[in-house]
Each structure stands twice: as structure tokens, then as C-alpha cells.
Coordinates of C-alpha atoms in Angstrom, one line a residue:
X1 CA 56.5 -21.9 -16.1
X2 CA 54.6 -19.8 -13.9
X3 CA 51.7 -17.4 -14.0
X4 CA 53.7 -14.0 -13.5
X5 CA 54.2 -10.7 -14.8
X6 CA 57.7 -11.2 -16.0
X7 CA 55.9 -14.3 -18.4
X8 CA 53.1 -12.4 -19.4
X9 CA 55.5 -9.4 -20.0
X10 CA 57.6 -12.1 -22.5
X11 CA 54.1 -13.6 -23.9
X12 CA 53.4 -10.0 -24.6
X13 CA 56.7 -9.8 -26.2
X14 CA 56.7 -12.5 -28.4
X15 CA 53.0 -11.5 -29.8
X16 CA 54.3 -8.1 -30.8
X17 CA 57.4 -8.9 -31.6
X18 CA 55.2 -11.2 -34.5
X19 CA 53.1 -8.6 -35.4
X20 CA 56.6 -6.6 -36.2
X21 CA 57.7 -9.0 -38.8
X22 CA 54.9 -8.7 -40.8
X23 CA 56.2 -6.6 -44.3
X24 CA 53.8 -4.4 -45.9
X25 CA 54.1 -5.0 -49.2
X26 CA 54.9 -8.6 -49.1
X27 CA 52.2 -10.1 -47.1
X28 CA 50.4 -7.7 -46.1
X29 CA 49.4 -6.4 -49.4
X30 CA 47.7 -9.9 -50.0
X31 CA 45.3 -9.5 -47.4
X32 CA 43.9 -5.9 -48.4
X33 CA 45.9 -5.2 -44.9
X34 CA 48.5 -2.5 -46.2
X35 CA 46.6 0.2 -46.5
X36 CA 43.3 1.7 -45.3
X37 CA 42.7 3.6 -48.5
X38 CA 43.1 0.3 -50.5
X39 CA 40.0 -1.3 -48.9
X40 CA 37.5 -0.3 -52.2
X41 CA 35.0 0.1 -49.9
X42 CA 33.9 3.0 -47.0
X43 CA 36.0 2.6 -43.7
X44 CA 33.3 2.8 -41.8
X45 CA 31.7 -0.6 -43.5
X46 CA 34.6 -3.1 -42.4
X47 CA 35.3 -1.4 -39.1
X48 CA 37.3 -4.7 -37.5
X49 CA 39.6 -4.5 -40.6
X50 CA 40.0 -0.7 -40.1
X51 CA 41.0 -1.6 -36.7
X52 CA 43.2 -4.4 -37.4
X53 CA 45.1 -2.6 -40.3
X54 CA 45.4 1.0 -38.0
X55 CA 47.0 -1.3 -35.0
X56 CA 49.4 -2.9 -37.6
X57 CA 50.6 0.8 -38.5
X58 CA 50.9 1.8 -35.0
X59 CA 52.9 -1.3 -33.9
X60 CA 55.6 -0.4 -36.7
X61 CA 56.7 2.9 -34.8
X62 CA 57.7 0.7 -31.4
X63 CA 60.2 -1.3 -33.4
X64 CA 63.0 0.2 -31.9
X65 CA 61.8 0.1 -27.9
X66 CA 60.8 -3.8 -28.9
X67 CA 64.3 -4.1 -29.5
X68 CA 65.6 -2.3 -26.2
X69 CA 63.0 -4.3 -25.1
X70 CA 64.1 -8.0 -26.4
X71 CA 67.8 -7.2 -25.8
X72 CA 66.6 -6.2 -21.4
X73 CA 64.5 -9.4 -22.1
X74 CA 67.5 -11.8 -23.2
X75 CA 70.1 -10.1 -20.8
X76 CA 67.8 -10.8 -18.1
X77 CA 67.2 -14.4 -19.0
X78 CA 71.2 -15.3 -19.2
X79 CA 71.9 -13.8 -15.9
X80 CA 68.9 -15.0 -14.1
X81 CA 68.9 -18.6 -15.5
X82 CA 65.2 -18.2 -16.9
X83 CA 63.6 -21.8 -17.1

């Protein structure tokens, strides 16, 4: 395995598509992670969770081009004979 942009494109791939199973309520939730209004505490005083809980919201609203993306992604790897 090669260093390309079609591997980094599927690395990519694979770390979003794991930040896309995460469920709100189930795990998230555990982690103070759901929601930025839950944190108890000024946004502006845990600025890295702030961040990390905003990117987890704007991941959920690529699921579906994820999935184009995965279903290119797997088509391309039958046809081509990925190694």
C-alpha cells in the first residue's frame, strides 16, 4: 500500500465514516459531547470541546455524500482489484 491520493482519499474515508457512527444520545451524551448548551460551563472556557462537539454536528449533515461516497469507493475497488 502506497502513499497516494486515492489511499489517503480512503484513510479519509474510513476516519469520517467513524466519526458518523457515533449516536448522540447513546454515547455521546456520556461524554458531555451531545450538546454545546449542556457543557454547565461558558463556551468560551472549554474551547477544544466546543470545537470537537460543533465538528461532530457538522459531520452528521454529510452522511448521505459519505455514502455516495463509500458506495464510488467500493465499486472502484471491485473493478480495479484494489490491494
Amino acid at each position: 500500500m502506497g502513499f497516494s491520493i486515492w489511499n489517503m482519499f480512503k484513510a479519509g474515508l474510513l476516519i469520517l465514516n467513524s466519526l458518523l457512527i457515533l449516536h448522540r444520545r447513546r454515547f455521546l451524551a456520556k461524554y458531555g459531547l451531545d450538546n454545546i448548551n449542556n457543557l454547565g460551563s461558558h463556551p468560551s472556557e472549554q474551547p477544544l470541546k466546543v470545537q470537537a462537539i460543533g465538528l461532530l454536528q457538522a459531520v452528521q449533515y454529510m452522511r448521505m455524500p459519505v455514502i455516495g461516497a463509500n458506495i464510488l469507493t467500493i465499486i472502484f475497488e471491485l473493478l480495479l482489484g484494489g490491494k
